[in-house]
Short mmCIF file of C-alpha atoms in Angstrom, two decimals:
data_model
loop_
_atom_site.label_atom_id
_atom_site.label_comp_id
_atom_site.label_asym_id
_atom_site.label_seq_id
_atom_site.Cartn_x
_atom_site.Cartn_y
_atom_site.Cartn_z
CA UNK A 1 246.13 77.02 74.50
CA UNK A 2 248.00 79.29 72.07
CA UNK A 3 247.73 83.01 72.82
CA UNK A 4 246.09 85.63 70.57
CA UNK A 5 249.54 87.02 69.61
CA UNK A 6 250.60 83.57 68.37
CA UNK A 7 247.40 83.23 66.47
CA UNK A 8 247.96 86.65 64.76
CA UNK A 9 251.50 85.63 63.90
CA UNK A 10 250.27 82.44 62.34
CA UNK A 11 247.73 84.27 60.20
CA UNK A 12 250.33 86.83 59.13
CA UNK A 13 252.99 84.36 58.29
CA UNK A 14 251.08 81.26 57.05
CA UNK A 15 247.83 82.57 55.70
CA UNK A 16 248.74 86.04 54.26
CA UNK A 17 249.19 84.67 50.70
CA UNK A 18 245.94 82.69 50.83
CA UNK A 19 244.04 85.80 52.17
CA UNK A 20 245.41 88.00 49.48
CA UNK A 21 244.45 85.43 46.77
CA UNK A 22 241.04 85.11 48.15
CA UNK A 23 240.62 88.90 48.34
CA UNK A 24 241.40 89.11 44.66
CA UNK A 25 238.93 86.30 44.07
CA UNK A 26 236.34 88.09 46.18
CA UNK A 27 236.65 91.34 44.23
CA UNK A 28 236.43 89.42 40.86
CA UNK A 29 233.20 87.74 42.04
CA UNK A 30 231.78 91.03 43.46
CA UNK A 31 232.45 92.82 40.17
CA UNK A 32 230.79 89.95 38.22
CA UNK A 33 227.67 90.26 40.37
CA UNK A 34 227.64 93.99 39.91
CA UNK A 35 227.90 93.69 36.08
CA UNK A 36 225.15 90.92 36.18
CA UNK A 37 222.81 93.20 38.01
CA UNK A 38 223.34 96.08 35.67
CA UNK A 39 222.88 93.93 32.57
CA UNK A 40 219.87 92.29 34.12
CA UNK A 41 218.07 95.70 33.97
CA UNK A 42 218.86 96.23 30.31
CA UNK A 43 216.19 93.84 28.80
CA UNK A 44 213.51 95.58 30.98
CA UNK A 45 214.61 99.01 29.81
CA UNK A 46 214.55 97.75 26.14
CA UNK A 47 211.18 96.32 26.58
CA UNK A 48 209.60 99.52 28.17
CA UNK A 49 211.23 101.53 25.37
CA UNK A 50 209.70 99.25 22.82
CA UNK A 51 206.30 99.76 24.38
CA UNK A 52 206.58 103.52 24.61
CA UNK A 53 208.00 104.13 21.11
CA UNK A 54 206.47 101.31 19.13
CA UNK A 55 203.47 99.52 20.65
CA UNK A 56 201.60 102.44 22.21
CA UNK A 57 201.81 104.65 19.16
CA UNK A 58 200.81 101.81 16.97
CA UNK A 59 197.80 101.24 19.25
CA UNK A 60 196.80 104.89 19.11
CA UNK A 61 196.99 104.92 15.32
CA UNK A 62 195.14 101.54 14.94
CA UNK A 63 191.71 101.74 13.28
CA UNK A 64 190.15 98.88 15.19
CA UNK A 65 192.46 96.05 14.20
CA UNK A 66 194.14 95.22 17.42
CA UNK A 67 195.74 91.92 16.36
CA UNK A 68 198.79 93.69 14.88
CA UNK A 69 199.35 95.34 18.18
CA UNK A 70 199.06 92.14 20.08
CA UNK A 71 201.57 90.40 17.79
CA UNK A 72 203.98 93.30 18.19
CA UNK A 73 203.66 93.01 21.96
CA UNK A 74 204.31 89.29 21.82
CA UNK A 75 207.26 89.92 19.44
CA UNK A 76 208.62 92.38 21.99
CA UNK A 77 208.19 89.98 24.89
CA UNK A 78 209.97 87.17 22.96
CA UNK A 79 212.71 89.63 21.97
CA UNK A 80 213.21 90.69 25.59
CA UNK A 81 213.40 87.09 26.71
CA UNK A 82 215.93 86.31 24.00
CA UNK A 83 218.07 89.32 24.92
CA UNK A 84 217.98 88.27 28.63
CA UNK A 85 219.07 84.75 27.74
CA UNK A 86 221.85 86.04 25.46
CA UNK A 87 223.19 88.42 28.18
CA UNK A 88 223.12 85.50 30.68
CA UNK A 89 225.10 83.25 28.25
CA UNK A 90 227.55 86.11 27.74
CA UNK A 91 228.06 86.65 31.46
CA UNK A 92 228.51 82.92 32.07
CA UNK A 93 231.72 83.12 29.94
CA UNK A 94 233.10 86.18 31.70
CA UNK A 95 235.79 86.26 34.37
CA UNK A 96 234.33 86.33 37.92
CA UNK A 97 231.52 83.68 37.75
CA UNK A 98 233.72 80.83 38.76
CA UNK A 99 235.52 82.92 41.40
CA UNK A 100 232.12 83.81 42.95
CA UNK A 101 231.03 80.12 42.92
CA UNK A 102 234.15 78.79 44.46
CA UNK A 103 234.80 81.68 46.92
CA UNK A 104 233.07 80.48 50.04
CA UNK A 105 234.41 76.90 49.82
CA UNK A 106 237.89 78.12 48.96
CA UNK A 107 237.82 80.24 52.11
CA UNK A 108 237.01 77.23 54.31
CA UNK A 109 239.61 75.08 52.62
CA UNK A 110 242.50 77.61 52.49
CA UNK A 111 241.75 79.53 55.74
CA UNK A 112 239.41 77.86 58.18
CA UNK A 113 240.92 74.32 58.01
CA UNK A 114 244.50 75.57 58.59
CA UNK A 115 243.32 77.61 61.53
CA UNK A 116 241.61 74.56 63.13
CA UNK A 117 244.84 72.55 62.62
CA UNK A 118 246.87 75.45 64.12
CA UNK A 119 244.71 75.29 67.31
CA UNK A 120 245.13 71.51 67.58
CA UNK A 121 245.95 69.13 64.72
CA UNK A 122 243.81 66.40 66.39
CA UNK A 123 240.56 68.52 65.97
CA UNK A 124 238.16 67.50 63.30
CA UNK A 125 236.41 70.05 61.13
CA UNK A 126 233.17 69.13 59.30
CA UNK A 127 231.87 72.19 57.30
CA UNK A 128 228.35 70.76 56.63
CA UNK A 129 227.49 69.36 60.02
CA UNK A 130 226.01 70.90 63.12
CA UNK A 131 224.57 70.03 66.62
CA UNK A 132 221.37 67.98 66.48
CA UNK A 133 217.97 68.73 67.96
CA UNK A 134 218.75 66.34 70.82
CA UNK A 135 222.10 67.98 71.59
CA UNK A 136 220.35 71.40 71.67
CA UNK A 137 217.51 70.36 73.96
CA UNK A 138 219.62 68.16 76.20
CA UNK A 139 221.07 71.34 77.67
CA UNK A 140 217.93 71.30 79.87
CA UNK A 141 217.58 75.03 79.37
CA UNK A 142 215.21 75.38 76.49
CA UNK A 143 211.86 73.72 76.57
CA UNK A 144 211.20 70.83 74.13
CA UNK A 145 209.36 72.30 71.12
CA UNK A 146 209.18 71.54 67.36
CA UNK A 147 212.31 73.49 66.61
CA UNK A 148 213.88 73.81 63.15
CA UNK A 149 217.62 73.32 63.56
CA UNK A 150 220.09 74.59 60.86
CA UNK A 151 223.79 75.25 61.05
CA UNK A 152 227.27 74.25 59.80
CA UNK A 153 230.96 74.37 60.51
CA UNK A 154 231.21 71.79 63.24
CA UNK A 155 234.46 71.25 65.14
CA UNK A 156 235.09 68.20 67.20
CA UNK A 157 237.84 67.91 69.69
CA UNK A 158 239.19 66.60 72.93
CA UNK A 159 240.97 68.41 75.80
CA UNK A 160 242.09 66.37 78.65
CA UNK A 161 239.51 63.79 79.63
CA UNK A 162 236.50 65.64 77.98
CA UNK A 163 235.11 65.70 74.48
CA UNK A 164 233.53 68.88 72.98
CA UNK A 165 231.94 70.19 69.76
CA UNK A 166 231.64 73.76 68.49
CA UNK A 167 229.37 74.87 65.62
CA UNK A 168 227.27 77.67 64.07
CA UNK A 169 223.64 76.97 64.87
CA UNK A 170 220.35 78.65 64.20
CA UNK A 171 217.17 77.42 66.06
CA UNK A 172 213.72 78.66 64.98
CA UNK A 173 210.12 77.76 65.97
CA UNK A 174 206.90 78.53 64.12
CA UNK A 175 204.24 79.28 66.78
CA UNK A 176 200.76 77.96 66.35
CA UNK A 177 199.29 81.45 66.34
CA UNK A 178 201.27 84.31 64.82
CA UNK A 179 200.69 87.75 63.46
CA UNK A 180 200.30 88.08 59.66
CA UNK A 181 203.59 88.76 58.06
CA UNK A 182 205.71 87.45 60.90
CA UNK A 183 207.84 84.38 60.30
CA UNK A 184 209.24 81.90 62.74
CA UNK A 185 210.57 82.91 66.07
CA UNK A 186 214.36 82.87 66.20
CA UNK A 187 215.25 81.11 69.43
CA UNK A 188 218.93 81.08 69.05
CA UNK A 189 221.43 82.14 66.34
CA UNK A 190 225.13 82.01 66.84
CA UNK A 191 227.91 79.90 68.36
CA UNK A 192 226.88 76.69 70.15
CA UNK A 193 229.38 74.83 72.33
CA UNK A 194 228.91 71.60 74.22
CA UNK A 195 231.38 69.66 76.27
CA UNK A 196 230.85 66.26 77.81
CA UNK A 197 232.69 65.34 81.02
CA UNK A 198 233.39 61.84 82.45
CA UNK A 199 231.63 62.84 85.67
CA UNK A 200 228.36 64.63 86.60
CA UNK A 201 227.64 67.99 88.11
CA UNK A 202 226.30 67.86 91.66
CA UNK A 203 223.27 70.02 90.64
CA UNK A 204 221.90 71.41 87.43
CA UNK A 205 222.76 75.13 87.17
CA UNK A 206 221.50 77.47 84.44
CA UNK A 207 222.69 80.95 83.53
CA UNK A 208 220.47 83.42 81.48
CA UNK A 209 221.39 86.92 80.36
CA UNK A 210 219.53 89.47 82.35
CA UNK A 211 219.07 91.75 79.19
CA UNK A 212 217.08 88.99 77.61
CA UNK A 213 214.80 88.75 80.52
CA UNK A 214 214.20 92.57 80.34
CA UNK A 215 213.38 92.20 76.67
CA UNK A 216 210.74 89.62 77.55
CA UNK A 217 209.12 91.99 80.07
CA UNK A 218 209.08 94.98 77.71
CA UNK A 219 208.43 93.30 74.31
CA UNK A 220 204.93 92.52 72.89
CA UNK A 221 206.38 89.78 70.62
CA UNK A 222 207.90 86.47 71.61
CA UNK A 223 211.55 86.20 72.43
CA UNK A 224 213.94 83.35 73.23
CA UNK A 225 212.88 83.73 76.97
CA UNK A 226 209.36 82.41 75.97
CA UNK A 227 211.14 79.08 75.35
CA UNK A 228 213.01 78.94 78.63
CA UNK A 229 210.95 77.65 81.50
CA UNK A 230 212.44 79.68 84.36
CA UNK A 231 209.88 78.29 86.80
CA UNK A 232 211.33 74.79 86.10
CA UNK A 233 214.99 75.71 86.51
CA UNK A 234 215.08 75.91 90.25
CA UNK A 235 215.62 78.74 92.76
CA UNK A 236 217.34 81.96 91.79
CA UNK A 237 221.00 82.13 92.87
CA UNK A 238 222.71 85.33 93.84
CA UNK A 239 226.50 85.11 93.53
CA UNK A 240 229.17 87.01 95.39
CA UNK A 241 230.15 88.92 92.13
CA UNK A 242 228.03 92.08 91.69
CA UNK A 243 229.14 92.52 88.05
CA UNK A 244 227.93 88.98 87.24
CA UNK A 245 224.61 89.57 88.99
CA UNK A 246 224.04 92.66 86.87
CA UNK A 247 224.58 90.77 83.62
CA UNK A 248 223.11 87.33 84.39
CA UNK A 249 220.38 85.48 86.32
CA UNK A 250 221.42 82.10 87.70
CA UNK A 251 219.06 79.29 88.64
CA UNK A 252 219.67 75.95 90.47
CA UNK A 253 217.83 73.26 92.32
CA UNK A 254 220.38 73.43 95.17
CA UNK A 255 221.68 76.86 95.75
CA UNK A 256 224.48 75.82 98.07
CA UNK A 257 225.90 73.37 95.50
CA UNK A 258 225.51 76.03 92.76
CA UNK A 259 227.72 78.37 94.89
CA UNK A 260 230.42 75.77 94.84
CA UNK A 261 230.27 75.65 91.02
CA UNK A 262 230.05 79.34 90.51
CA UNK A 263 233.46 80.30 91.78
CA UNK A 264 234.99 83.74 91.39
CA UNK A 265 237.43 82.66 88.53
CA UNK A 266 234.64 81.04 86.62
CA UNK A 267 232.34 84.01 86.96
CA UNK A 268 235.04 86.28 85.74
CA UNK A 269 235.63 84.20 82.65
CA UNK A 270 231.84 84.21 81.82
CA UNK A 271 231.72 88.02 82.31
CA UNK A 272 234.74 88.30 80.05
CA UNK A 273 233.10 86.13 77.37
CA UNK A 274 229.90 88.21 77.42
CA UNK A 275 231.68 91.54 77.39
CA UNK A 276 233.92 90.55 74.52
CA UNK A 277 231.14 89.14 72.48
CA UNK A 278 228.56 91.82 73.29
CA UNK A 279 225.88 89.19 72.72
CA UNK A 280 223.43 87.17 74.93
CA UNK A 281 225.26 84.20 76.55
CA UNK A 282 223.21 81.17 77.73
CA UNK A 283 224.91 78.42 79.82
CA UNK A 284 223.68 75.26 81.38
CA UNK A 285 225.51 72.80 83.62
CA UNK A 286 223.35 69.65 83.28
CA UNK A 287 224.29 66.14 84.09
CA UNK A 288 227.73 65.61 82.50
CA UNK A 289 227.48 68.38 79.98
CA UNK A 290 228.18 72.05 79.80
CA UNK A 291 226.29 73.90 76.95
CA UNK A 292 227.21 77.43 76.09
CA UNK A 293 225.38 79.41 73.48
CA UNK A 294 226.53 82.88 72.24
CA UNK A 295 223.67 84.31 70.30
CA UNK A 296 225.49 86.93 68.28
CA UNK A 297 223.71 86.19 65.09
CA UNK A 298 226.76 85.71 63.03
CA UNK A 299 228.19 82.71 60.98
CA UNK A 300 232.00 83.18 61.57
CA UNK A 301 233.07 80.83 58.77
CA UNK A 302 230.86 82.13 56.03
CA UNK A 303 232.77 84.57 53.86
CA UNK A 304 230.48 86.99 51.95
CA UNK A 305 231.42 88.81 48.90
CA UNK A 306 230.78 92.13 50.65
CA UNK A 307 233.18 91.44 53.47
CA UNK A 308 236.79 92.42 52.84
CA UNK A 309 239.33 89.86 54.03
CA UNK A 310 241.70 92.67 55.00
CA UNK A 311 239.56 93.05 58.11
CA UNK A 312 240.68 90.20 60.45
CA UNK A 313 237.95 90.79 63.07
CA UNK A 314 235.96 87.75 62.06
CA UNK A 315 238.89 85.47 62.50
CA UNK A 316 239.91 87.14 65.77
CA UNK A 317 236.37 87.03 67.13
CA UNK A 318 236.19 83.28 66.38
CA UNK A 319 239.48 82.58 68.01
CA UNK A 320 238.77 84.60 71.15
CA UNK A 321 235.40 82.98 71.52
CA UNK A 322 236.86 79.44 71.02
CA UNK A 323 239.60 79.94 73.54
CA UNK A 324 237.21 81.65 76.01
CA UNK A 325 234.98 78.64 75.91
CA UNK A 326 237.86 76.21 76.51
CA UNK A 327 239.12 78.34 79.44
CA UNK A 328 235.62 77.96 81.08
CA UNK A 329 235.90 74.20 80.55
CA UNK A 330 239.37 74.01 82.04
CA UNK A 331 238.27 75.89 85.12
CA UNK A 332 235.43 73.38 85.67
CA UNK A 333 237.80 70.41 85.35
CA UNK A 334 239.94 71.65 88.15
CA UNK A 335 237.07 72.18 90.61
CA UNK A 336 236.67 68.85 92.29
CA UNK A 337 233.87 69.96 94.66
CA UNK A 338 231.19 70.10 91.95
CA UNK A 339 231.46 66.55 90.56
CA UNK A 340 229.51 63.36 91.43
CA UNK A 341 229.25 59.90 89.86
CA UNK A 342 225.38 60.07 89.86
CA UNK A 343 223.29 61.50 87.02
CA UNK A 344 220.06 63.37 87.72
CA UNK A 345 216.83 64.02 85.78
CA UNK A 346 215.06 67.33 85.18
CA UNK A 347 211.82 66.08 86.71
#
């Protein structure tokens, strides 16, 4: 795996021109949106001025014939609509519209795809795809509910003898009973990573952020913990790493087997992943899959007009998360004590 220094050098040497071009494109699109908002208010101002200076005085001076006032009001409304349409036609011909329309897709084509090829030319990037409902629930961590799954920017790859996928994912659920004005519960929003091994884990092991459990205990509203059946995950596992125990709660059917999986190097990598992301990290080791969710609420590959491309934190955060996930996978591959050739069921 290439280092962060190598990644930064690649961005500086290979993507600087594209980033500068996209930054100019972003500013042009941002300026177009700003002008469009200002001009969008003009018809409203004109209409209210027409009411104040023409229609209302005419109504006050009317001697009972209100039809003329009504016709003037209709004429004012039609004039306002016509002015609004004319301004939109005018703005459609101005510089910045096409830049705004093309900006997000150009960012993915000119920046994201080259970054994926830099990491490994064999990786596949599919901007519109994401993990399915089955792939989310097969983690064995979240209970099976009628979730709404949305996402994008799926990356498929292979490292050694395992296949993996990475994507941005948002999972929501509309409860049967909810308070008025509240929408669906956000179960998960962020990076979702899943790797499939050629062998099976000896026992299912689940890792839940302790901060999320505390939110459940102190919050009156539903949280993602309401969709994690901790009573069905097994016994609580206390590891030898006190720092890990302060950040996470681990569960397993067989605590002795879980201790063999949760080695000191693996725990250290999980801690480093959580501390760097500063977001809830959910992990499940289930059958022949490891699923890792980083619920940071961000969509790394979506470039907004308000976000300057001179700030490289988004690209750096993605790369560090991605390499951190692969480091965890590599650690598991080298631990021969945790594998078996037999699958298990959750029941």
